[in-house]
């Protein structure tokens, strides 16, 4: 009896494009092509992509977002480049890498003139491992010897972070130092092993604590990556190539680094839209009724409760949570309000959408209501049909198919760090409540015959003030996460904003707003160079939550009046086009600026001669403070 023919090999579109020589031309398609690949497939794709010169891609696509990353470390770290290339390509980013020499991390970070400083404009990654310490302990050694060397290394890393803060750019990344079992096993008594474990954990805790002292530093905790399938090290790789980690751990580190880059480049997701039946609870509400769905009881119920807890935690950290379900609205609201075992309640959602319309249409309408791009959305559903339809109709939306065992739902939701950012501000924590208020404003708008009537009744309050030190984290975050009303899309880190705010000839302004429905918080920023007779607006940005209320016109008018009062002859500004800020391309011309040519980078230049300044909109209650508090 003949055996059945072998199935044809799975299609490998990245390999096909590479063989045909079209990989550079088709680079923007990679997020779609890499979606859903397994770890081994992604590794293969990464190796192929490293053969592609970034310059080839940029020649085909000059506007392709590019990330410069320099990698250094104690051992051989070149293995990080292929998985990092693939992970960044998944998120629509192009990697321009630089790899330091073997074991050169100390020289690379201590010398501001090193190639690592020159190449790592966005990220400098220092991969650390236990041999950083054990190469310098006496042999034979005791836990006390390890403690002394480890403390010295952490102090050294503290100084290197300060050097990078003063002489480098972008973000510096350290990894923690996982402790291989081979070292603790060399201590034959359990008391000494415990002492070594305590010493090592204290050292890593101090290393993680350096983030509190250096705003431009991120420390990635590798112990958390070792809770998955990744093993720490391979003895043969370590002995023969100097590679400290297994390919699996290196790939997991690359994924975390890509999450970090995505967040600092303004691509972190903001909205989690979840299905209900089969996703947040077991069963079908319309068939089983409120008493029949699995919420917390039984083995499967406990799995759904765990997912609800994870979702609630994300919402508490500023993620906007929406329910998008094919159901009747009243029964859904009843469950969310009254079911005794529900973790999530109606107030946890910025919007509950329950109807029988196609989900992609509901998601599109929700994006319009929230004034957010669809690429800010993650959609999670247990239905392969619904996931496939949304992926086809709304390719900008990230789709998570939470099928199969509900015990795995939470892990799948968290696996890709879609909502990761470097820092969380108080404004982030309050974001869901503010967006709920924003939807109330929209309903309020719908009751008026004209926008002018609505704005008069809204009672908009605005404060334009010189930024204080406490504003710095939120201002940096606005530059990183604001895309639509961002005139240059220049991303700034915490220390860069602080340096600008403290520099002579620089004016960093914070915009706050509120109205009859609540306080919107710090929603915008203006960066201005004030030296000389011509002032220059380097960037103007505003949260999408407060568009179309006259806030931007009022703040710009106040700034122009201030420039004229201080003796300026003119104010210049520029607009750098991006895929998302097209709606503000005529912001400056609409407010009295004349076209003034183009810069070498293709950006449009504008100039206001300060003769006729547009008045502050009459419905706006504007307060202006040009001096920092405490400076008078």
Coordinates of C-alpha atoms in Angstrom, one line a residue, residues 484-487 574-578 580-590 604 606:
X484 CA -2.2 63.4 14.1
X485 CA -1.6 66.9 15.4
X486 CA 2.2 66.8 15.5
X487 CA 3.7 69.3 13.1
X574 CA 7.9 74.2 9.8
X575 CA 5.7 71.3 8.9
X576 CA 7.2 67.8 8.3
X577 CA 4.7 65.6 6.6
X578 CA 4.1 62.1 8.0
X580 CA -0.7 60.6 9.9
X581 CA -0.4 64.4 10.2
X582 CA -1.8 65.4 6.9
X583 CA -4.9 67.0 8.5
X584 CA -2.6 69.8 9.9
X585 CA -0.6 70.5 6.8
X586 CA -2.3 73.9 6.4
X587 CA -2.4 74.8 10.2
X588 CA 0.2 77.6 9.8
X589 CA -1.3 79.1 6.6
X590 CA -4.7 79.1 8.2
X604 CA 7.6 73.1 4.4
X606 CA 6.4 79.2 7.0

